Amino acid sequence: MSKKISLSKDKLIVFMGTMNAMPMMYALELIDRGYDVIYFVDVPKDDILSRPENHFPSISYPYPSWIVEIILPRKTLLPLFPRLFAALYQRKIARLVEKDIGCFVLNGFFSSLAPYLNKCSNKVSLSHGSDLDAWAYAKGVDVLGQTSRNESISKYLPNSMSRLLIEKIVKAQYFGYTRSDSVVYFPEKFSKEGDEVIRTLVEKGVQYVPRYDISFEPLRGQSRKFRDPSKRLEIFSGVRFLFETFSEGNVGYNKGNDIIIEGIAQYFLINPDIRVHFVEKGEDVQSAKSLCKNLGIDGVVVWHKEMSFRKLLKLYQGVDICFDQVGQHWIGAIGGYALWLGKPLIANPEPAVVAGVWPLDHPVCSAKTPDEVCACLIRLGNIEFRKEVSNNSKRFAEDYMGPEKALSRLFEFE
């Protein structure tokens, strides 16, 4: 492994890019260690998922001085004009603080700015997934062109021009990764496209730091007690509906929502005394609603609008069983939160197990087919078994899913 990046408390750490508010968990960890941080928020208030105030109880709006709001109309402008945006952001930072910048932590398309940021500063590209395995994957340009045809400005352009635009974005994004000191991305074997990109970056001397973690900070103060059983079994899936449409060209992001619905429909024939909670987010919500109706479970499904994280936590507290993806994708924060809260989780843990980041002995009820989903629900219908899984889940989350490991691999602290 390459040498760790040395952090000095005399220098500033700048976070740029805030997909799903994920980078904030690292920013807060660094602040707790005594480092000065500037964190840029580039999304509007209605982007609930990526605004940090919707996730972290310690953050409120208006923001404190170390969180700076600069709303971008389109993220794809960054790789199209990386020199311009690198200059604009550095000028803004210079006006805010006099401290030298020790490290930039770049998320999403902000990674394309790496070649044009202060050469005396370290650059870390902190990937959320598709910013690397789709938008830095040169072999996927044609697929991106087809799947993003109706997105953004592409729909107003001829096919040839749209393809050239996407190719320019992909090249700029990949070039940004090559000029980063370190790239933080998911473990090997999670994505074959991601593995291929990482392999080429390592060959160019970029340090690769695998991450598979969530922040427990948003959950502090939440009850982790086993929910007293009631007559009706409450089931929650907060998984984004993505099982037919892949706008970024990566079929490996299939969440398997159709499998969840079909499995629940099987279980409904055995136990009709259930209530299922879904969240209206993702490209395939309407397909999911049609499937629920066709399978005869629409009467027990409650559809929730996208909500703040605080409201999401209330939903967690009111259910007995949770789902994360059962498709080709990996378990994410929605499943990690369930485990930490002690909610028995049905999902496909295979990517984490195959990658070696999780042991074979884990508390997740493994499912990849409707029959397996139904079987998990039958098993978890037993209250004593559900309680045992709940206790095991809490311990497992603390042992395997905290953010400290990635930071300790990445940085040398003062």
mmCIF file of C-alpha atoms in Angstrom:
data_model
loop_
_atom_site.group_PDB
_atom_site.id
_atom_site.type_symbol
_atom_site.label_atom_id
_atom_site.label_comp_id
_atom_site.label_asym_id
_atom_site.label_seq_id
_atom_site.Cartn_x
_atom_site.Cartn_y
_atom_site.Cartn_z
ATOM 1 C CA MET A 1 0.000 0.000 0.000
ATOM 2 C CA SER A 2 1.164 3.545 -0.711
ATOM 3 C CA LYS A 3 2.198 5.848 2.065
ATOM 4 C CA LYS A 4 -0.595 7.343 4.143
ATOM 5 C CA ILE A 5 -1.442 11.023 3.793
ATOM 6 C CA SER A 6 -0.098 12.995 6.768
ATOM 7 C CA LEU A 7 -2.580 15.470 8.199
ATOM 8 C CA SER A 8 -1.481 18.597 10.032
ATOM 9 C CA LYS A 9 -3.725 20.505 12.419
ATOM 10 C CA ASP A 10 -2.124 23.674 11.114
ATOM 11 C CA LYS A 11 -3.761 23.135 7.747
ATOM 12 C CA LEU A 12 -7.334 23.049 6.479
ATOM 13 C CA ILE A 13 -9.221 20.020 5.128
ATOM 14 C CA VAL A 14 -11.747 20.915 2.429
ATOM 15 C CA PHE A 15 -14.685 18.665 1.493
ATOM 16 C CA MET A 16 -16.286 19.214 -1.921
ATOM 17 C CA GLY A 17 -19.268 17.113 -3.024
ATOM 18 C CA THR A 18 -21.978 15.759 -0.748
ATOM 19 C CA MET A 19 -23.741 12.785 -2.384
ATOM 20 C CA ASN A 20 -26.192 11.271 0.119
ATOM 21 C CA ALA A 21 -24.411 13.425 2.756
ATOM 22 C CA MET A 22 -21.938 10.509 3.010
ATOM 23 C CA PRO A 23 -18.766 12.664 3.091
ATOM 24 C CA MET A 24 -20.049 14.437 6.194
ATOM 25 C CA MET A 25 -19.441 11.362 8.357
ATOM 26 C CA TYR A 26 -15.720 11.650 7.594
ATOM 27 C CA ALA A 27 -15.752 15.421 8.099
ATOM 28 C CA LEU A 28 -17.275 15.017 11.573
ATOM 29 C CA GLU A 29 -14.753 12.314 12.481
ATOM 30 C CA LEU A 30 -11.903 14.656 11.526
ATOM 31 C CA ILE A 31 -13.426 17.551 13.471
ATOM 32 C CA ASP A 32 -13.664 15.287 16.509
ATOM 33 C CA ARG A 33 -9.932 14.628 16.107
ATOM 34 C CA GLY A 34 -9.219 18.367 16.221
ATOM 35 C CA TYR A 35 -8.826 19.246 12.529
ATOM 36 C CA ASP A 36 -10.263 22.348 10.853
ATOM 37 C CA VAL A 37 -12.718 21.547 8.069
ATOM 38 C CA ILE A 38 -14.587 23.450 5.365
ATOM 39 C CA TYR A 39 -17.496 21.481 3.895
ATOM 40 C CA PHE A 40 -19.259 22.621 0.711
ATOM 41 C CA VAL A 41 -22.934 21.812 0.141
ATOM 42 C CA ASP A 42 -23.820 21.999 -3.556
ATOM 43 C CA VAL A 43 -27.420 20.723 -3.595
ATOM 44 C CA PRO A 44 -30.688 22.662 -2.981
ATOM 45 C CA LYS A 45 -32.871 22.226 0.112
ATOM 46 C CA ASP A 46 -35.317 19.919 -1.665
ATOM 47 C CA ASP A 47 -32.539 17.345 -2.190
ATOM 48 C CA ILE A 48 -33.347 15.795 1.170
ATOM 49 C CA LEU A 49 -31.016 12.843 0.790
ATOM 50 C CA SER A 50 -27.830 14.859 0.276
ATOM 51 C CA ARG A 51 -28.338 17.736 2.717
ATOM 52 C CA PRO A 52 -26.368 17.050 5.938
ATOM 53 C CA GLU A 53 -28.927 18.719 8.227
ATOM 54 C CA ASN A 54 -31.369 15.937 7.344
ATOM 55 C CA HIS A 55 -28.992 13.246 8.600
ATOM 56 C CA PHE A 56 -26.888 14.584 11.446
ATOM 57 C CA PRO A 57 -28.543 15.870 14.645
ATOM 58 C CA SER A 58 -25.552 18.107 15.403
ATOM 59 C CA ILE A 59 -26.068 20.086 12.172
ATOM 60 C CA SER A 60 -28.840 22.617 11.658
ATOM 61 C CA TYR A 61 -29.720 25.190 9.029
ATOM 62 C CA PRO A 62 -28.650 28.010 8.675
ATOM 63 C CA TYR A 63 -25.284 26.310 8.690
ATOM 64 C CA PRO A 64 -22.339 27.073 10.969
ATOM 65 C CA SER A 65 -19.476 28.950 9.324
ATOM 66 C CA TRP A 66 -17.526 25.792 8.397
ATOM 67 C CA ILE A 67 -20.356 24.555 6.131
ATOM 68 C CA VAL A 68 -20.631 26.647 2.963
ATOM 69 C CA GLU A 69 -23.568 26.517 0.580
ATOM 70 C CA ILE A 70 -22.883 26.943 -3.145
ATOM 71 C CA ILE A 71 -25.711 25.452 -5.209
ATOM 72 C CA LEU A 72 -24.736 24.051 -8.595
ATOM 73 C CA PRO A 73 -27.432 23.928 -11.311
ATOM 74 C CA ARG A 74 -25.901 20.781 -12.854
ATOM 75 C CA LYS A 75 -23.068 18.632 -11.485
ATOM 76 C CA THR A 76 -21.916 17.743 -15.008
ATOM 77 C CA LEU A 77 -20.676 21.321 -15.408
ATOM 78 C CA LEU A 78 -17.752 20.399 -13.133
ATOM 79 C CA PRO A 79 -16.034 17.894 -15.475
ATOM 80 C CA LEU A 80 -16.920 20.031 -18.490
ATOM 81 C CA PHE A 81 -15.195 23.108 -17.013
ATOM 82 C CA PRO A 82 -12.870 21.777 -14.298
ATOM 83 C CA ARG A 83 -10.260 24.570 -14.469
ATOM 84 C CA LEU A 84 -12.927 27.220 -14.058
ATOM 85 C CA PHE A 85 -14.604 25.593 -11.073
ATOM 86 C CA ALA A 86 -11.292 24.744 -9.395
ATOM 87 C CA ALA A 87 -10.360 28.436 -9.591
ATOM 88 C CA LEU A 88 -13.781 29.606 -8.358
ATOM 89 C CA TYR A 89 -13.820 27.301 -5.342
ATOM 90 C CA GLN A 90 -10.243 28.078 -4.342
ATOM 91 C CA ARG A 91 -10.991 31.796 -4.548
ATOM 92 C CA LYS A 92 -14.013 31.268 -2.297
ATOM 93 C CA ILE A 93 -11.920 29.314 0.229
ATOM 94 C CA ALA A 94 -9.268 32.051 0.280
ATOM 95 C CA ARG A 95 -11.952 34.593 1.164
ATOM 96 C CA LEU A 96 -13.284 32.413 3.985
ATOM 97 C CA VAL A 97 -10.042 31.461 5.754
ATOM 98 C CA GLU A 98 -6.383 32.395 5.665
ATOM 99 C CA LYS A 99 -5.212 28.895 6.550
ATOM 100 C CA ASP A 100 -3.343 26.838 3.965
ATOM 101 C CA ILE A 101 -5.181 23.813 2.572
ATOM 102 C CA GLY A 102 -3.613 20.494 3.525
ATOM 103 C CA CYS A 103 -6.068 18.183 1.824
ATOM 104 C CA PHE A 104 -9.045 18.260 -0.525
ATOM 105 C CA VAL A 105 -11.613 15.474 -0.146
ATOM 106 C CA LEU A 106 -13.530 15.277 -3.424
ATOM 107 C CA ASN A 107 -16.816 13.458 -3.990
ATOM 108 C CA GLY A 108 -18.795 12.923 -7.183
ATOM 109 C CA PHE A 109 -17.866 15.060 -10.172
ATOM 110 C CA PHE A 110 -15.703 17.245 -7.922
ATOM 111 C CA SER A 111 -12.998 14.603 -8.456
ATOM 112 C CA SER A 112 -12.537 16.046 -11.950
ATOM 113 C CA LEU A 113 -11.159 19.196 -10.315
ATOM 114 C CA ALA A 114 -8.184 17.369 -8.744
ATOM 115 C CA PRO A 115 -5.634 18.200 -11.506
ATOM 116 C CA TYR A 116 -6.311 21.922 -11.152
ATOM 117 C CA LEU A 117 -6.383 22.356 -7.378
ATOM 118 C CA ASN A 118 -3.455 23.625 -5.311
ATOM 119 C CA LYS A 119 -0.488 21.391 -6.151
ATOM 120 C CA CYS A 120 0.846 21.699 -2.588
ATOM 121 C CA SER A 121 -2.322 20.056 -1.212
ATOM 122 C CA ASN A 122 -3.184 16.373 -1.116
ATOM 123 C CA LYS A 123 -6.262 15.209 -3.013
ATOM 124 C CA VAL A 124 -8.504 12.367 -1.911
ATOM 125 C CA SER A 125 -11.302 11.214 -4.199
ATOM 126 C CA LEU A 126 -14.069 9.796 -2.016
ATOM 127 C CA SER A 127 -16.348 7.829 -4.319
ATOM 128 C CA HIS A 128 -19.995 6.987 -3.675
ATOM 129 C CA GLY A 129 -20.008 4.382 -6.468
ATOM 130 C CA SER A 130 -21.322 5.491 -9.854
ATOM 131 C CA ASP A 131 -19.036 8.546 -9.958
ATOM 132 C CA LEU A 132 -16.233 6.000 -10.462
ATOM 133 C CA ASP A 133 -17.652 2.751 -11.837
ATOM 134 C CA ALA A 134 -19.946 4.476 -14.367
ATOM 135 C CA TRP A 135 -18.640 7.995 -14.973
ATOM 136 C CA ALA A 136 -14.926 7.126 -15.002
ATOM 137 C CA TYR A 137 -15.327 3.875 -16.946
ATOM 138 C CA ALA A 138 -14.283 4.593 -20.540
ATOM 139 C CA LYS A 139 -15.688 1.310 -21.885
ATOM 140 C CA GLY A 140 -19.139 2.289 -20.670
ATOM 141 C CA VAL A 141 -19.507 5.496 -22.688
ATOM 142 C CA ASP A 142 -21.899 3.972 -25.221
ATOM 143 C CA VAL A 143 -24.084 2.492 -22.487
ATOM 144 C CA LEU A 144 -24.123 5.812 -20.638
ATOM 145 C CA GLY A 145 -25.110 7.507 -23.882
ATOM 146 C CA GLN A 146 -28.083 5.192 -24.307
ATOM 147 C CA THR A 147 -29.297 5.173 -20.711
ATOM 148 C CA SER A 148 -28.881 8.899 -20.052
ATOM 149 C CA ARG A 149 -30.452 9.927 -23.354
ATOM 150 C CA ASN A 150 -33.472 11.457 -21.623
ATOM 151 C CA GLU A 151 -31.466 13.013 -18.823
ATOM 152 C CA SER A 152 -30.264 16.597 -18.482
ATOM 153 C CA ILE A 153 -29.240 18.417 -21.666
ATOM 154 C CA SER A 154 -28.595 15.199 -23.612
ATOM 155 C CA LYS A 155 -32.206 15.003 -24.741
ATOM 156 C CA TYR A 156 -31.829 18.291 -26.635
ATOM 157 C CA LEU A 157 -28.726 17.199 -28.543
ATOM 158 C CA PRO A 158 -28.138 14.946 -31.570
ATOM 159 C CA ASN A 159 -26.923 11.461 -30.584
ATOM 160 C CA SER A 160 -23.402 12.076 -31.883
ATOM 161 C CA MET A 161 -23.014 15.313 -29.938
ATOM 162 C CA SER A 162 -24.494 13.775 -26.797
ATOM 163 C CA ARG A 163 -21.979 10.947 -26.997
ATOM 164 C CA LEU A 164 -19.077 13.379 -27.378
ATOM 165 C CA LEU A 165 -20.286 15.289 -24.322
ATOM 166 C CA ILE A 166 -20.491 12.127 -22.228
ATOM 167 C CA GLU A 167 -17.083 11.015 -23.462
ATOM 168 C CA LYS A 168 -15.613 14.357 -22.388
ATOM 169 C CA ILE A 169 -17.177 14.020 -18.926
ATOM 170 C CA VAL A 170 -15.880 10.458 -18.506
ATOM 171 C CA LYS A 171 -12.358 11.424 -19.591
ATOM 172 C CA ALA A 172 -12.266 14.420 -17.251
ATOM 173 C CA GLN A 173 -13.590 12.348 -14.352
ATOM 174 C CA TYR A 174 -11.042 9.582 -14.901
ATOM 175 C CA PHE A 175 -8.226 12.120 -15.313
ATOM 176 C CA GLY A 176 -9.232 13.620 -11.973
ATOM 177 C CA TYR A 177 -8.885 10.225 -10.312
ATOM 178 C CA THR A 178 -5.422 9.752 -11.863
ATOM 179 C CA ARG A 179 -4.328 13.051 -10.306
ATOM 180 C CA SER A 180 -5.640 12.137 -6.853
ATOM 181 C CA ASP A 181 -3.229 10.909 -4.208
ATOM 182 C CA SER A 182 -5.808 8.418 -2.933
ATOM 183 C CA VAL A 183 -9.123 7.044 -4.152
ATOM 184 C CA VAL A 184 -11.602 5.684 -1.614
ATOM 185 C CA TYR A 185 -14.013 3.187 -3.157
ATOM 186 C CA PHE A 186 -15.853 -0.017 -2.299
ATOM 187 C CA PRO A 187 -13.964 -3.294 -1.769
ATOM 188 C CA GLU A 188 -12.867 -5.488 -4.650
ATOM 189 C CA LYS A 189 -15.509 -7.742 -6.234
ATOM 190 C CA PHE A 190 -18.377 -5.324 -5.530
ATOM 191 C CA SER A 191 -18.348 -4.047 -9.125
ATOM 192 C CA LYS A 192 -16.392 -5.459 -12.054
ATOM 193 C CA GLU A 193 -16.392 -2.034 -13.748
ATOM 194 C CA GLY A 194 -15.180 -0.404 -10.534
ATOM 195 C CA ASP A 195 -12.491 -3.050 -10.092
ATOM 196 C CA GLU A 196 -11.241 -2.370 -13.610
ATOM 197 C CA VAL A 197 -11.034 1.380 -13.027
ATOM 198 C CA ILE A 198 -9.297 0.903 -9.666
ATOM 199 C CA ARG A 199 -6.781 -1.527 -11.191
ATOM 200 C CA THR A 200 -5.694 1.062 -13.785
ATOM 201 C CA LEU A 201 -5.455 3.787 -11.139
ATOM 202 C CA VAL A 202 -3.259 1.648 -8.890
ATOM 203 C CA GLU A 203 -0.998 0.961 -11.883
ATOM 204 C CA LYS A 204 -0.619 4.737 -12.224
ATOM 205 C CA GLY A 205 0.477 5.036 -8.585
ATOM 206 C CA VAL A 206 -2.804 6.127 -6.995
ATOM 207 C CA GLN A 207 -3.436 4.736 -3.518
ATOM 208 C CA TYR A 208 -6.635 2.675 -3.259
ATOM 209 C CA VAL A 209 -8.418 2.612 0.090
ATOM 210 C CA PRO A 210 -11.470 0.312 0.286
ATOM 211 C CA ARG A 211 -14.485 1.465 2.280
ATOM 212 C CA TYR A 212 -17.637 -0.286 3.414
ATOM 213 C CA ASP A 213 -19.032 1.759 6.249
ATOM 214 C CA ILE A 214 -21.747 4.040 7.545
ATOM 215 C CA SER A 215 -21.891 6.737 10.191
ATOM 216 C CA PHE A 216 -23.749 5.927 13.388
ATOM 217 C CA GLU A 217 -23.763 9.590 14.392
ATOM 218 C CA PRO A 218 -27.264 10.226 12.922
ATOM 219 C CA LEU A 219 -28.600 7.374 15.085
ATOM 220 C CA ARG A 220 -27.313 8.589 18.426
ATOM 221 C CA GLY A 221 -30.097 8.840 20.973
ATOM 222 C CA GLN A 222 -32.338 6.419 19.074
ATOM 223 C CA SER A 223 -33.859 3.476 20.915
ATOM 224 C CA ARG A 224 -32.266 0.117 20.113
ATOM 225 C CA LYS A 225 -34.714 -1.901 22.151
ATOM 226 C CA PHE A 226 -36.534 -4.824 20.604
ATOM 227 C CA ARG A 227 -39.949 -3.667 19.416
ATOM 228 C CA ASP A 228 -42.787 -5.216 21.396
ATOM 229 C CA PRO A 229 -44.629 -7.498 18.983
ATOM 230 C CA SER A 230 -48.179 -6.694 17.937
ATOM 231 C CA LYS A 231 -50.755 -8.665 15.999
ATOM 232 C CA ARG A 232 -49.780 -7.057 12.704
ATOM 233 C CA LEU A 233 -46.251 -7.535 11.357
ATOM 234 C CA GLU A 234 -44.771 -4.222 10.207
ATOM 235 C CA ILE A 235 -42.294 -4.463 7.315
ATOM 236 C CA PHE A 236 -40.170 -1.647 5.872
ATOM 237 C CA SER A 237 -38.079 -1.366 2.718
ATOM 238 C CA GLY A 238 -36.384 1.978 2.176
ATOM 239 C CA VAL A 239 -34.580 0.657 -0.897
ATOM 240 C CA ARG A 240 -34.585 2.976 -3.904
ATOM 241 C CA PHE A 241 -36.752 1.473 -6.663
ATOM 242 C CA LEU A 242 -34.218 0.521 -9.282
ATOM 243 C CA PHE A 243 -34.787 -2.802 -11.011
ATOM 244 C CA GLU A 244 -35.656 -1.969 -14.636
ATOM 245 C CA THR A 245 -34.143 1.426 -15.433
ATOM 246 C CA PHE A 246 -30.420 2.098 -15.153
ATOM 247 C CA SER A 247 -29.831 5.749 -16.025
ATOM 248 C CA GLU A 248 -26.079 5.536 -15.434
ATOM 249 C CA GLY A 249 -25.627 2.366 -17.433
ATOM 250 C CA ASN A 250 -24.691 0.104 -14.541
ATOM 251 C CA VAL A 251 -26.956 -2.942 -14.365
ATOM 252 C CA GLY A 252 -24.977 -3.987 -11.299
ATOM 253 C CA TYR A 253 -26.971 -1.396 -9.356
ATOM 254 C CA ASN A 254 -30.123 -3.525 -9.605
ATOM 255 C CA LYS A 255 -31.738 -3.369 -6.150
ATOM 256 C CA GLY A 256 -34.083 -6.324 -6.691
ATOM 257 C CA ASN A 257 -37.242 -4.465 -5.591
ATOM 258 C CA ASP A 258 -39.370 -6.738 -7.774
ATOM 259 C CA ILE A 259 -37.979 -9.752 -5.898
ATOM 260 C CA ILE A 260 -38.879 -8.114 -2.574
ATOM 261 C CA ILE A 261 -42.436 -7.430 -3.738
ATOM 262 C CA GLU A 262 -42.930 -10.935 -5.156
ATOM 263 C CA GLY A 263 -41.577 -12.505 -1.956
ATOM 264 C CA ILE A 264 -43.848 -10.391 0.215
ATOM 265 C CA ALA A 265 -46.794 -11.379 -1.985
ATOM 266 C CA GLN A 266 -45.990 -15.055 -1.347
ATOM 267 C CA TYR A 267 -45.817 -14.423 2.401
ATOM 268 C CA PHE A 268 -49.091 -12.486 2.289
ATOM 269 C CA LEU A 269 -50.862 -15.704 1.249
ATOM 270 C CA ILE A 270 -49.544 -17.303 4.466
ATOM 271 C CA ASN A 271 -49.978 -14.319 6.776
ATOM 272 C CA PRO A 272 -52.270 -11.553 5.503
ATOM 273 C CA ASP A 273 -51.911 -9.602 8.777
ATOM 274 C CA ILE A 274 -49.018 -7.447 7.592
ATOM 275 C CA ARG A 275 -48.360 -3.850 6.648
ATOM 276 C CA VAL A 276 -45.581 -2.936 4.226
ATOM 277 C CA HIS A 277 -43.901 0.468 4.065
ATOM 278 C CA PHE A 278 -42.230 1.657 0.854
ATOM 279 C CA VAL A 279 -40.691 5.035 -0.010
ATOM 280 C CA GLU A 280 -41.479 6.697 -3.341
ATOM 281 C CA LYS A 281 -37.954 7.150 -4.623
ATOM 282 C CA GLY A 282 -36.142 5.803 -7.666
ATOM 283 C CA GLU A 283 -36.770 5.465 -11.363
ATOM 284 C CA ASP A 284 -39.055 2.433 -11.127
ATOM 285 C CA VAL A 285 -41.649 3.488 -8.528
ATOM 286 C CA GLN A 286 -44.554 3.256 -10.972
ATOM 287 C CA SER A 287 -43.503 -0.213 -12.122
ATOM 288 C CA ALA A 288 -43.348 -1.260 -8.467
ATOM 289 C CA LYS A 289 -46.840 0.081 -7.781
ATOM 290 C CA SER A 290 -48.203 -1.808 -10.773
ATOM 291 C CA LEU A 291 -46.526 -4.994 -9.586
ATOM 292 C CA CYS A 292 -48.015 -4.621 -6.094
ATOM 293 C CA LYS A 293 -51.469 -4.220 -7.618
ATOM 294 C CA ASN A 294 -51.053 -7.167 -9.984
ATOM 295 C CA LEU A 295 -49.953 -9.404 -7.112
ATOM 296 C CA GLY A 296 -52.816 -8.288 -4.870
ATOM 297 C CA ILE A 297 -50.826 -6.665 -2.052
ATOM 298 C CA ASP A 298 -51.521 -3.010 -2.840
ATOM 299 C CA GLY A 299 -54.061 -2.949 0.012
ATOM 300 C CA VAL A 300 -51.379 -3.610 2.641
ATOM 301 C CA VAL A 301 -48.730 -1.300 1.173
ATOM 302 C CA VAL A 302 -48.253 2.229 2.520
ATOM 303 C CA TRP A 303 -46.385 4.541 0.151
ATOM 304 C CA HIS A 304 -44.375 7.278 1.856
ATOM 305 C CA LYS A 305 -43.037 10.366 0.123
ATOM 306 C CA GLU A 306 -39.301 11.019 0.390
ATOM 307 C CA MET A 307 -38.743 12.372 3.875
ATOM 308 C CA SER A 308 -36.202 13.916 6.172
ATOM 309 C CA PHE A 309 -33.887 11.565 8.005
ATOM 310 C CA ARG A 310 -35.615 12.317 11.300
ATOM 311 C CA LYS A 311 -38.938 11.112 9.867
ATOM 312 C CA LEU A 312 -37.179 8.091 8.418
ATOM 313 C CA LEU A 313 -35.928 7.176 11.890
ATOM 314 C CA LYS A 314 -39.499 7.300 13.204
ATOM 315 C CA LEU A 315 -40.445 4.834 10.493
ATOM 316 C CA TYR A 316 -37.618 2.507 11.515
ATOM 317 C CA GLN A 317 -38.786 2.593 15.127
ATOM 318 C CA GLY A 318 -42.290 1.502 14.183
ATOM 319 C CA VAL A 319 -41.425 -1.649 12.228
ATOM 320 C CA ASP A 320 -40.429 -5.240 13.007
ATOM 321 C CA ILE A 321 -38.431 -6.240 9.916
ATOM 322 C CA CYS A 322 -36.408 -4.254 7.349
ATOM 323 C CA PHE A 323 -35.161 -4.854 3.824
ATOM 324 C CA ASP A 324 -32.110 -3.714 1.938
ATOM 325 C CA GLN A 325 -31.365 -4.769 -1.643
ATOM 326 C CA VAL A 326 -31.786 -8.398 -2.668
ATOM 327 C CA GLY A 327 -30.477 -7.866 -6.205
ATOM 328 C CA GLN A 328 -26.949 -7.445 -7.537
ATOM 329 C CA HIS A 329 -26.071 -4.362 -5.511
ATOM 330 C CA TRP A 330 -24.483 -4.292 -2.075
ATOM 331 C CA ILE A 331 -26.083 -3.545 1.277
ATOM 332 C CA GLY A 332 -25.905 0.187 1.967
ATOM 333 C CA ALA A 333 -26.754 2.643 4.692
ATOM 334 C CA ILE A 334 -30.446 1.738 4.715
ATOM 335 C CA GLY A 335 -29.486 -1.782 5.816
ATOM 336 C CA GLY A 336 -26.649 -0.652 8.052
ATOM 337 C CA TYR A 337 -28.988 1.604 10.023
ATOM 338 C CA ALA A 338 -31.419 -1.294 10.442
ATOM 339 C CA LEU A 339 -28.666 -3.524 11.816
ATOM 340 C CA TRP A 340 -27.431 -0.885 14.279
ATOM 341 C CA LEU A 341 -30.988 -0.245 15.498
ATOM 342 C CA GLY A 342 -31.520 -3.974 15.988
ATOM 343 C CA LYS A 343 -34.055 -4.412 13.209
ATOM 344 C CA PRO A 344 -33.797 -7.872 11.602
ATOM 345 C CA LEU A 345 -32.631 -7.353 8.028
ATOM 346 C CA ILE A 346 -33.507 -9.291 4.874
ATOM 347 C CA ALA A 347 -31.017 -8.605 2.072
ATOM 348 C CA ASN A 348 -28.349 -10.094 -0.180
ATOM 349 C CA PRO A 349 -25.067 -9.994 1.796
ATOM 350 C CA GLU A 350 -23.157 -11.982 -0.825
ATOM 351 C CA PRO A 351 -21.099 -9.046 -2.239
ATOM 352 C CA ALA A 352 -19.739 -8.197 1.229
ATOM 353 C CA VAL A 353 -19.029 -11.841 2.075
ATOM 354 C CA VAL A 354 -17.345 -12.616 -1.263
ATOM 355 C CA ALA A 355 -15.223 -9.464 -0.922
ATOM 356 C CA GLY A 356 -14.080 -10.653 2.505
ATOM 357 C CA VAL A 357 -15.291 -7.583 4.417
ATOM 358 C CA TRP A 358 -18.014 -9.593 6.177
ATOM 359 C CA PRO A 359 -17.650 -13.062 7.685
ATOM 360 C CA LEU A 360 -19.854 -15.984 6.702
ATOM 361 C CA ASP A 361 -21.372 -15.809 10.169
ATOM 362 C CA HIS A 362 -23.537 -12.685 9.992
ATOM 363 C CA PRO A 363 -27.066 -11.853 11.193
ATOM 364 C CA VAL A 364 -28.554 -10.849 7.821
ATOM 365 C CA CYS A 365 -31.341 -13.110 6.568
ATOM 366 C CA SER A 366 -29.971 -13.825 3.118
ATOM 367 C CA ALA A 367 -32.318 -13.656 0.116
ATOM 368 C CA LYS A 368 -31.890 -13.349 -3.650
ATOM 369 C CA THR A 369 -35.178 -14.862 -4.872
ATOM 370 C CA PRO A 370 -38.882 -14.391 -4.011
ATOM 371 C CA ASP A 371 -38.928 -17.852 -2.404
ATOM 372 C CA GLU A 372 -35.998 -16.905 -0.166
ATOM 373 C CA VAL A 373 -37.652 -13.602 0.773
ATOM 374 C CA CYS A 374 -40.794 -15.476 1.781
ATOM 375 C CA ALA A 375 -38.762 -18.042 3.753
ATOM 376 C CA CYS A 376 -36.986 -15.245 5.648
ATOM 377 C CA LEU A 377 -40.296 -13.628 6.552
ATOM 378 C CA ILE A 378 -41.624 -16.953 7.812
ATOM 379 C CA ARG A 379 -38.549 -17.463 10.011
ATOM 380 C CA LEU A 380 -38.631 -13.902 11.335
ATOM 381 C CA GLY A 381 -42.304 -14.278 12.136
ATOM 382 C CA ASN A 382 -41.127 -16.252 15.171
ATOM 383 C CA ILE A 383 -40.775 -13.669 17.931
ATOM 384 C CA GLU A 384 -37.964 -15.393 19.856
ATOM 385 C CA PHE A 385 -35.909 -15.894 16.699
ATOM 386 C CA ARG A 386 -36.535 -12.279 15.701
ATOM 387 C CA LYS A 387 -35.310 -11.103 19.109
ATOM 388 C CA GLU A 388 -32.132 -13.182 18.807
ATOM 389 C CA VAL A 389 -31.427 -11.745 15.343
ATOM 390 C CA SER A 390 -32.057 -8.240 16.692
ATOM 391 C CA ASN A 391 -29.404 -8.606 19.393
ATOM 392 C CA ASN A 392 -26.879 -10.130 17.000
ATOM 393 C CA SER A 393 -27.504 -7.351 14.471
ATOM 394 C CA LYS A 394 -26.601 -4.586 16.919
ATOM 395 C CA ARG A 395 -23.281 -6.179 17.824
ATOM 396 C CA PHE A 396 -22.459 -6.919 14.194
ATOM 397 C CA ALA A 397 -23.032 -3.333 13.015
ATOM 398 C CA GLU A 398 -20.685 -1.948 15.655
ATOM 399 C CA ASP A 399 -17.979 -4.494 14.845
ATOM 400 C CA TYR A 400 -18.024 -4.242 11.049
ATOM 401 C CA MET A 401 -19.611 -1.011 9.801
ATOM 402 C CA GLY A 402 -17.995 2.033 11.473
ATOM 403 C CA PRO A 403 -16.076 4.676 9.418
ATOM 404 C CA GLU A 404 -12.866 4.607 11.471
ATOM 405 C CA LYS A 405 -11.210 1.812 9.459
ATOM 406 C CA ALA A 406 -11.144 3.716 6.152
ATOM 407 C CA LEU A 407 -9.820 6.872 7.820
ATOM 408 C CA SER A 408 -7.042 4.980 9.598
ATOM 409 C CA ARG A 409 -5.986 3.389 6.284
ATOM 410 C CA LEU A 410 -6.047 6.747 4.522
ATOM 411 C CA PHE A 411 -4.476 9.230 6.943
ATOM 412 C CA GLU A 412 -1.578 9.542 9.333
ATOM 413 C CA PHE A 413 -2.955 11.651 12.199
ATOM 414 C CA GLU A 414 -1.076 14.107 14.414
#
